[in-house]
Amino acid sequence: MAVSWRSWLANEGVKHLCLLIWLSLNVLFFWKTFLLYNQGPEYHYLHQMLGLGLCLSRASASVLNLNCSLILLPMCRTLLAYLRGSQKVPSRRTRRLLDKSRTFHITCGVTICIFSGVHVAAHLVNALNFSVNYNDEFVELNAARYRNEDPRKLLFTTVPGLTGVCMVLVLFLMITASTYAIRVSNYDIFWYTHNLFFVFYMLLMLHVSGGLLKYQTNLDTHPPGCVYLNGSRYRHIHLSEYLSEQFRESFPGGFSKPDELTRNTFVKICMEEPRFQANFPQTWLWISGPLCLYCAERLYRCIRSNKPVTIISVISHPSDVMEIRMVKENFKARPGQYIILHCPSVSALENHPFTLTMCPTETKATFGVHLKIVGDWTERFRDLLLPPSSQDSEILPFIQSRNYPKLYIDGPFGSPFEESLNYEVSLCVAGGIGVTPFASILNTLLDDWKPYKLRRLYFIWVCRDIQSFRWFADLLCVLHNKFWQENRPDYVNIQLYLSQTDGIQIIGEKYQALNSRLFIGRPRWKLLFDEIAKCNRGKSISDLRIFISRSPELLFVNLSPLPCLLHKFLLLGPPRIPLSPQLRDITNLHENSWCFLLWTQFNF
Amino acid sequence: MGQIEWAMWANEQALASGLILITGGIVATAGQFTQWYFGAYSIAAGVFICLLEYPRGKRKKGSTMERCGQKYMTKVVKLFGPFSRNYYVRAILHLGLSVPAGFLLATILGTACLAISSGIYLLAATRGEQWTPIESKPKERPQVGATIKQPPSNPPPRPPAEARKKLSEEEEVATGVSSGPQENPIPVTDEVV
């Protein structure tokens, strides 16, 4: 039990620690700000006017400050790719944190959503209170112009009110388009509305410049709750009566001799009238840093992707897949990274990510991507690159590059699959076109496998259509032969699964090595894991990792075992999983001790 | 941008607006604001909108993710026929429902959000989209006998699958092949794979 606790810590500990730190920061900011506005003397009069609404709105605002600044950081993808590749992040454990950058972004987004709701509700109550509790004594503290002014006027005629309403509408558009269902079905809507974040940030900068909430500056000369000695303009009652009245308010039980007590009390005397000043907009300090960083990164990406690539060849593969090979000056990429393609002739605004299937090496500058033709962008792209007459033939490399449209690429950006070469044993599971990140890994191994830590690769590829295997059948066969010749036959263990059981069941005459490794039906995970456990006895948990990459079609198939079964496998605790003793041995299995990743590739 | 289905986004927005209306309405009625009956109205309107918008419509291309437990509401919404199918009706309905809630401070945001979703529904309607219910197809249980497509025609020992497929193609070409003594269709070699 102690061992599995260690393995949980090794795998999930850092991630949960970061989450805990983030949560504590949020709670700390909320609590501190709440107390400041609830009890702070400089907000005494304001608190009297507005009550709980003031404290809630300001506390939620401070949480919003923190999250609006943190949410931009995971989106600095070039910076993250740099951190992933550099030696500055030494341990694999810390690099695994970078895999969770998107999850962190979503967490901050949800927090912004919730606390915006609290902030808006509290400020609506504040607007009402500003109007109802109009303060005649300290006129400059008011946001309303007169008592009982319609609070809706306050909302729409003040700068903070109007910008606040606009921000809520922008946030509403962004959030409704960011749900999981919209992202998987209509990614365009998500992408375009999410770019409204810039409008949101500009409005936010204006929102905090309104200066509606003021604090008192001269606390020493006018402590809140003090009284005027010389008969104040504001209270026309005798001093002792006033003091006894104060005491009766604080001690409802009452004293028998109020007069005696008033002689002995310490009374705060006002020297002058209170002066109020608007708060300095702290939000500017919070968000300027990350916003500048993000803008700098976008500018860098823009400049870097300004030069178009030269397309060397376009190859048409069966099952609607097209391969593009290209070159670009000074382009370096690691296996497992992805790029974003932008073709103005197809669409001026859209760009789409595709994983590199072949990376440039020292000897060869060519790199390539495999695209599956599923949406309108990819269809139009294919029609531009391959004239319709030649699309039916199997493989037709084109040499005339002058007819190709201009293509720009942005990237490369990192992905968790880069790590598969840094573990001794990697289990790579791919579904359909999701095999592309692993193809670049295999190409790299074909080049030279010795520099990497990887000593054994289990490659599981599940496809629906037998023709899909031909995308990389050549690569797999060549790799298999190479390792056979080098007397390392167990380096790459290939298992191909054909999930559709009717139809042709061989890949091709010349791919005998693959035909004998082809299984019909879906993988049986328990048997597979048992076998891996038996063959890898003696390895510790930190040496093994699973990578899963699936195609978009598998997202809706409930029967797909790739995420569901493994997920179940992982979530069930040890007593409920009928695990073989060998498997328990090797992994010291706790429910979360398998390193589990999911990366969904969107091909359009 | 050609294949965006706006109706799905409008549906998410309308559902969110319904929830915002309910929240605003609760705040207004519980706080006993003046004109609190607008708050009560917005709770009722919010509940109606949530129930109407809960079942997600089917996408034109590809499979649609159903919301949890939506099949019950799908049956009810289907009953309204053209009133629920047509997005023009929904756009006008949402616009109409949103107006009374705009009079109260607590529900004014619900009005704005519902008005936006009504606009997106109008856009979806002008592009000819329609609400189609997601119906679950009856699962066909494959009969055991039917999965065996082609029982082997020769007795064991049988050559492997590639050769069997080749053999069946040859048989299609030349009908009436005599089933004489077993001949190996491909030469048997000692191949290391």
PDB file of C-alpha atoms in Angstrom, chain A residues 14 36 50-51 77 97 174 199 238 261-262 285 289 306 309 394 402 425 435 437 440 458 496 506 517 601:
ATOM      1  CA  VAL A  14       2.788  17.550  -8.786  1.00  0.00           C
ATOM      2  CA  LEU A  36     -10.800  44.473   4.002  1.00  0.00           C
ATOM      3  CA  LEU A  50     -23.835  49.103   0.435  1.00  0.00           C
ATOM      4  CA  GLY A  51     -23.560  46.311   2.958  1.00  0.00           C
ATOM      5  CA  ARG A  77       2.087  27.915 -26.932  1.00  0.00           C
ATOM      6  CA  LEU A  97       2.558  19.560 -15.962  1.00  0.00           C
ATOM      7  CA  MET A 174     -17.628  32.911 -25.346  1.00  0.00           C
ATOM      8  CA  VAL A 199     -12.452  42.773 -26.692  1.00  0.00           C
ATOM      9  CA  HIS A 238     -26.546  67.405  22.432  1.00  0.00           C
ATOM     10  CA  LEU A 261     -20.255  55.960  31.731  1.00  0.00           C
ATOM     11  CA  THR A 262     -20.253  58.705  29.160  1.00  0.00           C
ATOM     12  CA  LEU A 285      -1.150  45.661 -12.920  1.00  0.00           C
ATOM     13  CA  GLY A 289       1.991  41.387 -17.823  1.00  0.00           C
ATOM     14  CA  ASN A 306       5.208  35.010 -42.712  1.00  0.00           C
ATOM     15  CA  VAL A 309       6.593  26.837 -47.369  1.00  0.00           C
ATOM     16  CA  GLU A 394      -3.571   5.482 -55.518  1.00  0.00           C
ATOM     17  CA  ARG A 402       4.465  26.123 -59.491  1.00  0.00           C
ATOM     18  CA  VAL A 425       8.839   1.408 -22.372  1.00  0.00           C
ATOM     19  CA  VAL A 435      -1.696   7.550 -35.574  1.00  0.00           C
ATOM     20  CA  PRO A 437       2.005  11.658 -33.899  1.00  0.00           C
ATOM     21  CA  SER A 440       6.772  10.902 -36.662  1.00  0.00           C
ATOM     22  CA  TYR A 458       4.339  -1.265 -28.102  1.00  0.00           C
ATOM     23  CA  LEU A 496      -2.878  -3.843 -35.790  1.00  0.00           C
ATOM     24  CA  ILE A 506      -5.397  -8.539 -45.451  1.00  0.00           C
ATOM     25  CA  ARG A 517       0.233  -8.957 -36.897  1.00  0.00           C
ATOM     26  CA  GLN A 601      -6.814  15.843 -33.173  1.00  0.00           C
TER      27      GLN A 601
END
